[in-house]
Coordinates of C-alpha atoms in Angstrom, one line a residue:
X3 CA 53.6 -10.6 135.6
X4 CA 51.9 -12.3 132.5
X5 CA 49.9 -15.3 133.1
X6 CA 51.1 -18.2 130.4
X7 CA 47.7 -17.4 128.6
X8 CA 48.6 -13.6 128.2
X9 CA 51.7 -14.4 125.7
X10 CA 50.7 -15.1 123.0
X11 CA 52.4 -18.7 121.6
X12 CA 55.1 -18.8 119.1
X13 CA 52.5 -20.5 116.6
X14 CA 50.2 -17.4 116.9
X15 CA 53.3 -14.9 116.6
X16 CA 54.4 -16.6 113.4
X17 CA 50.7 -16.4 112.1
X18 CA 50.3 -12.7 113.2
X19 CA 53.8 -11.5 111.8
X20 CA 52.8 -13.5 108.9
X21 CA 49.4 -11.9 107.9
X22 CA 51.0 -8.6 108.8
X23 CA 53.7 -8.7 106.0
X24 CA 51.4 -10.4 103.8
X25 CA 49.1 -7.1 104.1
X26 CA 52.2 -5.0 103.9
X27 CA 53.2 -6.4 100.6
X28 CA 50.3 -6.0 98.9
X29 CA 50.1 -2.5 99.7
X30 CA 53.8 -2.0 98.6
X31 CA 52.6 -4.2 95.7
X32 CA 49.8 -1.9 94.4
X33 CA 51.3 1.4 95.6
X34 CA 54.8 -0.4 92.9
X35 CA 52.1 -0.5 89.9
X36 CA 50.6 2.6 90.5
X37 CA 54.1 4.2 90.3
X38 CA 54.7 2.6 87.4
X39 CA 51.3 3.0 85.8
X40 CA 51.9 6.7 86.5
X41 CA 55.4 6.3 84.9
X42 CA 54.4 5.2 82.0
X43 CA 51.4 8.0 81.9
X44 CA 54.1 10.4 82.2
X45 CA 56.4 8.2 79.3
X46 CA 53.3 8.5 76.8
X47 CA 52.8 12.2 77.3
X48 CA 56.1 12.6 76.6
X49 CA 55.9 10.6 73.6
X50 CA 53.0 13.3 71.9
X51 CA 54.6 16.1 69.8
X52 CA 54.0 19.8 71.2
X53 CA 51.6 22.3 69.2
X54 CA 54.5 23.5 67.7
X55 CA 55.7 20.2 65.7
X56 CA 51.9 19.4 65.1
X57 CA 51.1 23.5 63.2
X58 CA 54.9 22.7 61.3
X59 CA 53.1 19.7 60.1
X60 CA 49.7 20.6 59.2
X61 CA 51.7 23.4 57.4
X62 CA 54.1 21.4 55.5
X63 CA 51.5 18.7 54.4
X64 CA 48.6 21.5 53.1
X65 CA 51.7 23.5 51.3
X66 CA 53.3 20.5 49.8
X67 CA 54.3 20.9 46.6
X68 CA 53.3 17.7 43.7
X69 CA 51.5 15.8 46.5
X70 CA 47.6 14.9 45.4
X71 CA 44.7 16.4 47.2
X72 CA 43.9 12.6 48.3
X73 CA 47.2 11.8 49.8
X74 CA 46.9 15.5 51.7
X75 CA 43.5 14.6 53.1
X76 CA 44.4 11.5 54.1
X77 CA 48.0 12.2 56.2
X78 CA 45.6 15.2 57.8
X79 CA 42.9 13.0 58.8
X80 CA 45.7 10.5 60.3
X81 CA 47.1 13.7 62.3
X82 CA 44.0 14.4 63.5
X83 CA 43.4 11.0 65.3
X84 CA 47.0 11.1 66.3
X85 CA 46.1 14.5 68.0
X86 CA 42.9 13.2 69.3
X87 CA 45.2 10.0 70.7
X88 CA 46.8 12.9 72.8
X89 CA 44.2 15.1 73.8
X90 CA 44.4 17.7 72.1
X91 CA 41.1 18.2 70.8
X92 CA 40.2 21.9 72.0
X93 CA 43.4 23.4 71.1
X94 CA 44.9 25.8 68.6
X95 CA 45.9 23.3 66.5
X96 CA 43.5 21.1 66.3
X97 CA 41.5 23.7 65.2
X98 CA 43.6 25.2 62.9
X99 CA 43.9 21.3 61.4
X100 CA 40.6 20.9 61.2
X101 CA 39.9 23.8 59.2
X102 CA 42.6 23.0 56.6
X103 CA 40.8 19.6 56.4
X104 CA 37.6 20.8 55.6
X105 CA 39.8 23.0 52.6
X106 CA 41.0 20.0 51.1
X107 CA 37.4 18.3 51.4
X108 CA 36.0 21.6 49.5
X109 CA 38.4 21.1 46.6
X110 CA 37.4 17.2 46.2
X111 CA 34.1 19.1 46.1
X112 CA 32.9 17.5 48.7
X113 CA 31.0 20.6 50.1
X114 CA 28.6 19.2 53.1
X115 CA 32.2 18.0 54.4
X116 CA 33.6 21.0 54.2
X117 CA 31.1 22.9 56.3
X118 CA 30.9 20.0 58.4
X119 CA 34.5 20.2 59.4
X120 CA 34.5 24.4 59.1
X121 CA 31.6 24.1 61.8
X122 CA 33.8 22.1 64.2
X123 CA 36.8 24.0 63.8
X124 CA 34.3 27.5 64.4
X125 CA 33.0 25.8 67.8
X126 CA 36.7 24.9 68.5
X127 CA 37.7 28.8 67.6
X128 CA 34.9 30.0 69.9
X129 CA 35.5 28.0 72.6
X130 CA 39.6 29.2 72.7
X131 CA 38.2 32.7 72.8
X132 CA 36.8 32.3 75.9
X133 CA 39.5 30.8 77.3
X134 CA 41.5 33.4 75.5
X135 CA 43.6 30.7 73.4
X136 CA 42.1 31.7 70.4
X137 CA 42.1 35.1 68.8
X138 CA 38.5 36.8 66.5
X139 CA 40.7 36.0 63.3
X140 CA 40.6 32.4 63.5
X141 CA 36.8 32.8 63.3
X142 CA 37.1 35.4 60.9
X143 CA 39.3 33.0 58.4
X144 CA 36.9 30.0 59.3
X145 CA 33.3 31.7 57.9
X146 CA 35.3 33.3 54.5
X147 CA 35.6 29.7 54.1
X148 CA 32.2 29.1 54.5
X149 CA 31.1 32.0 52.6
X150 CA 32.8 29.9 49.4
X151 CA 31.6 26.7 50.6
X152 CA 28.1 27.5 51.3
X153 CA 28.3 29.4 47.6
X154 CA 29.5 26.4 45.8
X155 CA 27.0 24.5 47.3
X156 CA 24.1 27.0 46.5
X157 CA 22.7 27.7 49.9
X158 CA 22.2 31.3 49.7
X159 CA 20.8 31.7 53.2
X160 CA 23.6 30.0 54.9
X161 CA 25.9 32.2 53.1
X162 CA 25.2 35.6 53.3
X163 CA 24.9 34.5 57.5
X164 CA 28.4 33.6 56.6
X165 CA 29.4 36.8 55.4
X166 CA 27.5 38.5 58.2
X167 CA 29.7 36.9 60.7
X168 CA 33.0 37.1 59.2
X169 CA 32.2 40.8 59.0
X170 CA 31.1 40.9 62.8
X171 CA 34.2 39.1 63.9
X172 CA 36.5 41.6 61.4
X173 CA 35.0 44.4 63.2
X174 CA 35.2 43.2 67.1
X175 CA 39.0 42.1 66.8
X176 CA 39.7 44.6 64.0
X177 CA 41.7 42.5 62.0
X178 CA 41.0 39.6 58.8
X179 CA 39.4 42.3 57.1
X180 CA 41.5 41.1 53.9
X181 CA 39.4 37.8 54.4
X182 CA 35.7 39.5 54.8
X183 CA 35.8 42.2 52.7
X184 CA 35.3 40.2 49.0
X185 CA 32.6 38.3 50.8
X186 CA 30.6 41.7 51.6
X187 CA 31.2 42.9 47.9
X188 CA 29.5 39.8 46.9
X189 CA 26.5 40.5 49.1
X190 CA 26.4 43.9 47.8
X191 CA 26.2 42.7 44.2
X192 CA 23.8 40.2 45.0
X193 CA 21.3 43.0 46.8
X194 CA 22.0 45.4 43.9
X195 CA 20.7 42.9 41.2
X196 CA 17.6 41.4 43.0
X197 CA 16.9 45.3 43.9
X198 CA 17.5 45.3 47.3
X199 CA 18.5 49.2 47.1
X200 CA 18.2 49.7 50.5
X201 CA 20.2 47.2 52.5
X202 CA 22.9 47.3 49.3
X203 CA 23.4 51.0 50.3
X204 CA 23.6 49.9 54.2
X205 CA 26.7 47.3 53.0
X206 CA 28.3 49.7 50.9
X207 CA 28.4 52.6 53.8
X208 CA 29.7 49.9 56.1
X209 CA 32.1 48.6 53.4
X210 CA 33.4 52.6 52.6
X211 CA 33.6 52.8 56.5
X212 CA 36.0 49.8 56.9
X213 CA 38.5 50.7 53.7
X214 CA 38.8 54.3 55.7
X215 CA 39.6 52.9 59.0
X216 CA 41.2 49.7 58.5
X217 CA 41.9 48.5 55.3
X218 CA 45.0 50.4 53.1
X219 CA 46.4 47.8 50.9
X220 CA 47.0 48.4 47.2
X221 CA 43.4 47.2 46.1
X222 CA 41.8 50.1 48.6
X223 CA 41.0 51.9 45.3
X224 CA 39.6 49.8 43.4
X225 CA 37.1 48.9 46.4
X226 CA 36.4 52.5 46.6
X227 CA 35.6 52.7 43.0
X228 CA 33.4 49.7 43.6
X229 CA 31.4 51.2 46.5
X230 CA 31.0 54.5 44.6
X231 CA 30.0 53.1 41.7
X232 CA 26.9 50.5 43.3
X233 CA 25.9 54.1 45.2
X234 CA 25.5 55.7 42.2
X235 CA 23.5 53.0 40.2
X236 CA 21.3 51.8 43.0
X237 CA 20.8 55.7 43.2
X238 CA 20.2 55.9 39.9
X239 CA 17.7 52.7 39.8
X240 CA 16.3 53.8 42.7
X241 CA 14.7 57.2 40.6
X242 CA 16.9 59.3 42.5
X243 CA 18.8 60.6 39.3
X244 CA 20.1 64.0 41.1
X245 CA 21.6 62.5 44.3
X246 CA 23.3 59.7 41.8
X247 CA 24.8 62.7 39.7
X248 CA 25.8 64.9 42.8
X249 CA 27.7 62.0 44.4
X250 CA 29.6 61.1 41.2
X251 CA 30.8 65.0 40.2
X252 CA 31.7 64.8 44.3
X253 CA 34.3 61.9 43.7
X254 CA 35.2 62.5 40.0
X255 CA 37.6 65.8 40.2
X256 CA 39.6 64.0 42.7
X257 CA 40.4 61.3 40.3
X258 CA 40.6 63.8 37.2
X259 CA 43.4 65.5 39.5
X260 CA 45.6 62.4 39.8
X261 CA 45.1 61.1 36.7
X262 CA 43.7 58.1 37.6
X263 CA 42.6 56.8 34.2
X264 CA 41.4 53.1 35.4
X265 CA 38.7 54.6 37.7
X266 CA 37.9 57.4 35.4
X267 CA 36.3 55.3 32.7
X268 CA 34.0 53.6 35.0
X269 CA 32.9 57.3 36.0
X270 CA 32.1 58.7 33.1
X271 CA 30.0 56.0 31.9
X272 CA 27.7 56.7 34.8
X273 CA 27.9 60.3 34.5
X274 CA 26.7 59.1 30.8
X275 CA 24.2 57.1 31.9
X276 CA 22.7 59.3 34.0
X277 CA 22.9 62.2 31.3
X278 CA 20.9 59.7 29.4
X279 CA 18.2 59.2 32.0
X280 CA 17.5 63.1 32.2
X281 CA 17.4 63.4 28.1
X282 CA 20.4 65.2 28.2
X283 CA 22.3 63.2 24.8
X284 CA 24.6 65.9 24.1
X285 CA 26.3 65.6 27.6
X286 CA 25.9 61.8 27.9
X287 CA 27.7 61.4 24.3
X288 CA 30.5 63.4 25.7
X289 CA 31.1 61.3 29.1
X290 CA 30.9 58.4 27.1
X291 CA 33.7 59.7 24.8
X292 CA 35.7 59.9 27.7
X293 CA 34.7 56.8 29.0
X294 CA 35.9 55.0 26.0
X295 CA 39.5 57.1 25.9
X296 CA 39.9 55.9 29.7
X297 CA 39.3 52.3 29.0
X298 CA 41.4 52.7 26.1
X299 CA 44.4 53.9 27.9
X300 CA 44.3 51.3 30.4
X301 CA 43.4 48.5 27.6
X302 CA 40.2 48.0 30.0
X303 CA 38.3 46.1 26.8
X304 CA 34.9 45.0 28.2
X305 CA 34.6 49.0 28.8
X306 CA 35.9 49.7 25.5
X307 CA 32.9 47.7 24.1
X308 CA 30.0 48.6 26.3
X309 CA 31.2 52.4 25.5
X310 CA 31.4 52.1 22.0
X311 CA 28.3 50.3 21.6
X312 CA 26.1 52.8 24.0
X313 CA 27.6 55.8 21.8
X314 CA 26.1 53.6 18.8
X315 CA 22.5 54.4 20.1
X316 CA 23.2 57.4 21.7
X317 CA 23.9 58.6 18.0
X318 CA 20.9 56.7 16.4
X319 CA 18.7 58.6 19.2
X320 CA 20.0 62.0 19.6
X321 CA 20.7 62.6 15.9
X322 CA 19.3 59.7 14.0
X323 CA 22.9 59.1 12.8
X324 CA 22.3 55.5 12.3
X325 CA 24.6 54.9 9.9
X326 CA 27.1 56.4 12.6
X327 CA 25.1 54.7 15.0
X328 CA 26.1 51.2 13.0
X329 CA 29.4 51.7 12.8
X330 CA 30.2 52.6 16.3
X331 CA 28.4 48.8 17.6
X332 CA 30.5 47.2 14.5
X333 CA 33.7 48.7 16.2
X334 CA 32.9 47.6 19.1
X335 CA 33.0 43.7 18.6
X336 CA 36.7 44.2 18.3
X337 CA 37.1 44.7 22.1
X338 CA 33.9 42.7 22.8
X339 CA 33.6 38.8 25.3
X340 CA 30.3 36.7 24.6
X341 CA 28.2 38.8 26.7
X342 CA 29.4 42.1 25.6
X343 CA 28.3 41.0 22.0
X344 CA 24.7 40.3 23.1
X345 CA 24.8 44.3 24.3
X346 CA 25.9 44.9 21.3
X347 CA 23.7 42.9 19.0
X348 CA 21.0 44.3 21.0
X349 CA 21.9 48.2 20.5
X350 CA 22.1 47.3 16.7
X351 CA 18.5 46.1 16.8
X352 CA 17.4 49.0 18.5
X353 CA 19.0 51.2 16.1
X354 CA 17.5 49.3 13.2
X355 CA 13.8 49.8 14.8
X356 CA 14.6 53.6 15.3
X357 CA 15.0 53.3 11.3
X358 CA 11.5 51.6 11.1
X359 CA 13.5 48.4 9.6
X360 CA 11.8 45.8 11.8
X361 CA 12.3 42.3 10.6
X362 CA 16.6 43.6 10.4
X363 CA 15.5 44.4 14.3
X364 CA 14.3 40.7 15.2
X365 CA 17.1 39.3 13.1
X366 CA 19.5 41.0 15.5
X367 CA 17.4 40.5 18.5
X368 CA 17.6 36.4 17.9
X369 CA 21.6 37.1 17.4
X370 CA 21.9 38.5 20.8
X371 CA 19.7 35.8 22.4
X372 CA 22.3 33.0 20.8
X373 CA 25.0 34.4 22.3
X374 CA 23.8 32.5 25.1
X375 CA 22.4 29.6 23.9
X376 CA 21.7 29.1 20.1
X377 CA 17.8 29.2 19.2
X378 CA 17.3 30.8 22.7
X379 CA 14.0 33.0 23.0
X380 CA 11.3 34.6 25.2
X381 CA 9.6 31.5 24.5
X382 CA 12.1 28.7 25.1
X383 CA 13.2 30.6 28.4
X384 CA 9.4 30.7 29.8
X385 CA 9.0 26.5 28.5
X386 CA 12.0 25.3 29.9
X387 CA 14.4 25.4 33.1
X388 CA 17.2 27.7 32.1
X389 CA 20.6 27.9 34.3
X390 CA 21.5 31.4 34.1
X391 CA 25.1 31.5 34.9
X392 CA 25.1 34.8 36.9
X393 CA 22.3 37.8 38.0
X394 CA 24.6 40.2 35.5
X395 CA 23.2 37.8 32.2
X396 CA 19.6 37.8 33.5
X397 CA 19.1 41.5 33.9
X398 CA 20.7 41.7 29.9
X399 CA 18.5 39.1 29.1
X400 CA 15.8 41.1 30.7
X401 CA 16.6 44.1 28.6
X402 CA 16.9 41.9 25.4
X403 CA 13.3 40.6 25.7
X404 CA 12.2 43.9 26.6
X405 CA 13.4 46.1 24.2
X406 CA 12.3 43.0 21.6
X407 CA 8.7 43.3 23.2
X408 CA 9.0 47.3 22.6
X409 CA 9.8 46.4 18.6
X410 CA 7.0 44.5 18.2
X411 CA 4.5 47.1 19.6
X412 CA 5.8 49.9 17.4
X413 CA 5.7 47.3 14.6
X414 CA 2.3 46.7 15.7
X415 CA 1.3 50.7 15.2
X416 CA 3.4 50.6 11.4
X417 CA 1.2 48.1 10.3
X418 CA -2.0 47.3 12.8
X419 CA -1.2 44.1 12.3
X420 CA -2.8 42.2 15.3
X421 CA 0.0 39.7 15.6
X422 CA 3.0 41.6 16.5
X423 CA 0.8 42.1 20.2

């Protein structure tokens, strides 16, 4: 039996039942706004486009036809914060946007930017490699850019580590090599003119090695040409005259076979060259005959005129035909560019010191140097800060003030005139 003071009264029960349900609705309560805070979680992931809309887009706005760079950039910056809005900032995508971004940035010229955005999407691209989202090409794509950004920008260092990686990432997922191999031919120019011999002939093997075993497009020729033909002058600058020749007469019946007129010209002339080198004029006039018939045929001018004009002095010196000498430069200005002409203008002064005509000499030599820039000298160049455009015009500026310097000490022995020193 209960005493009376065991039940509990029906105040107390209404109070207990009361506090009860009160606790029981505010647990129903919060677990009802959790449910639909969750809901609506769900409702605004559903609301962000997949990957596959968001690549469409980034597509469509970079490719649009008539639209202005600015109005490009500024409907891929919006897509970007809508992607960020959804969390999408390590994927694909996003990287893929990011990179076109920092495209449209490069051609506002806008460099720093551009590698400031290529940077991202590279740390994005590695980053999906790991996780195995992301595939070597993405990287490969991302430091070409950077090899034109960094170029347009002038930071040398910065860009030949660019090329060094887009190479390295070419080679591990053996693919892009479309995108990395003009960047190495630029580095191997580069090396060749500031007479890095050695490490330009480490490039070229490399660059040979990849056109063998994994690039065959329609351009695989001409990039063998190229290769060939850097071999043979860094050979040939590097005093190794008979490994320069042997390596050329290796490649040159192959092309003599098929006919192959546009990659002939550019043999001969070395052959030429190099006949030149070891004294041998007879031989060198007859390559560069050749050389010029190639070019000819394949209406290659700039050859035309750079043959023409070395059989010009190739005559004066083998022969002393000057007047043939003359007319073969002369000739030559009818295929010839700006900088062709200074070649030219310069072969005619050094024809017209062979003839011991010295003052006709200088008046050619100043010719050649305002091809360039008019009133240009030795002088002017050593007084004043002169942009040279490319290393191609300084090595031909080099040769211009040399062979000008090499006038005035053989006018210097005509006459003993202490001034022409």
């Amino acid at each position: 039996m209960f005493d009376k003071t065991d039940k509990p009264d029906r105040c107390t029960t209404g109070r207990i039942w009361f506090i009860s349900f009160f606790f029981e609705g505010q647990q129903i309560r919060h677990l009802f706004i959790i449910a639909i805070l969750f809901g609506l979680s769900i409702c605004s992931r559903g609301q962000c486009p997949t990957n596959d809309f968001f690549k469409g887009k980034i597509t469509a706005v970079f490719n649009g036809h008539g639209q202005k760079n600015d109005d490009q950039l500024k409907e891929l910056l919006q897509l970007r914060k809508q992607m960020e809005e959804c969390h999408y900032e390590n994927d694909s995508s996003f990287m893929f946007l990011t990179q076109k971004i920092a495209v449209l940035y490069y051609r506002q010229l806008n460099y720093s930017a551009a590698i400031e955005f290529t940077n991202q999407s590279i740390r994005i691209a590695k980053e999906g490699i790991i996780r195995h989202t992301c595939s070597t090409l993405a990287l490969v794509r991302n430091y070409s850019n950077l090899f034109y950004f960094y170029s347009a920008s002038g930071q040398m260092k910065q860009k030949f580590d660019a090329i060094d990686s887009c190479i390295a990432y070419a080679l591990k997922g053996e693919s892009g090599f479309d995108l990395a191999i003009r960047p190495l031919n630029d580095k191997i120019e580069y090396l060749f003119n500031t007479g890095e011999y050695s490490q330009c002939t480490r490039d070229i093997k490399l660059g040979e090695d990849i056109i063998r075993k994994y690039y065959h497009e329609k351009d695989s020729i001409e990039f063998i040409v190229f290769y060939v033909s850097y071999y043979a002058n860094a050979l040939r600058f590097s005093k190794d005259i008979l490994s320069a020749e042997k390596l050329l007469d290796s490649k040159i019946e192959a092309f003599e076979q098929t006919g192959n007129g546009k990659q002939l010209g550019t043999f001969y002339a070395l052959l030429g060259l190099i006949n030149r080198e070891k004294g041998n004029y007879t031989k060198a006039i007859s390559y560069f005959q050749k050389a010029f018939q190639a070019d000819l045929g394949i209406k290659h001018w700039k050859g035309c005129a750079q043959d023409l004009a070395t059989l010009g002095i190739l005559y004066a010196k083998a022969s002393s035909k000057f007047d043939s000498g003359l007319k073969y430069c002369t000739r030559a200005f009818q295929y010839a560019d700006g900088t062709d002409s200074l070649f030219i203008l310069q072969q005619m002064g050094n024809i017209y010191v062979l003839m011991g005509m010295y003052e006709k000499a200088q008046y050619y030599f100043q010719q050649a140097f305002n091809t360039v820039q008019e009133g240009m000298n030795e002088t002017r160049m050593l007084r004043n800060s002169f942009q040279f455009p490319g290393f191609n015009l300084l090595q031909s500026l080099s040769d211009l003030t040399t062979d000008k310097g090499d006038a005035n000490v053989k006018q210097y022995v005509h006459t003993k005139n202490d001034s022409f020193l």
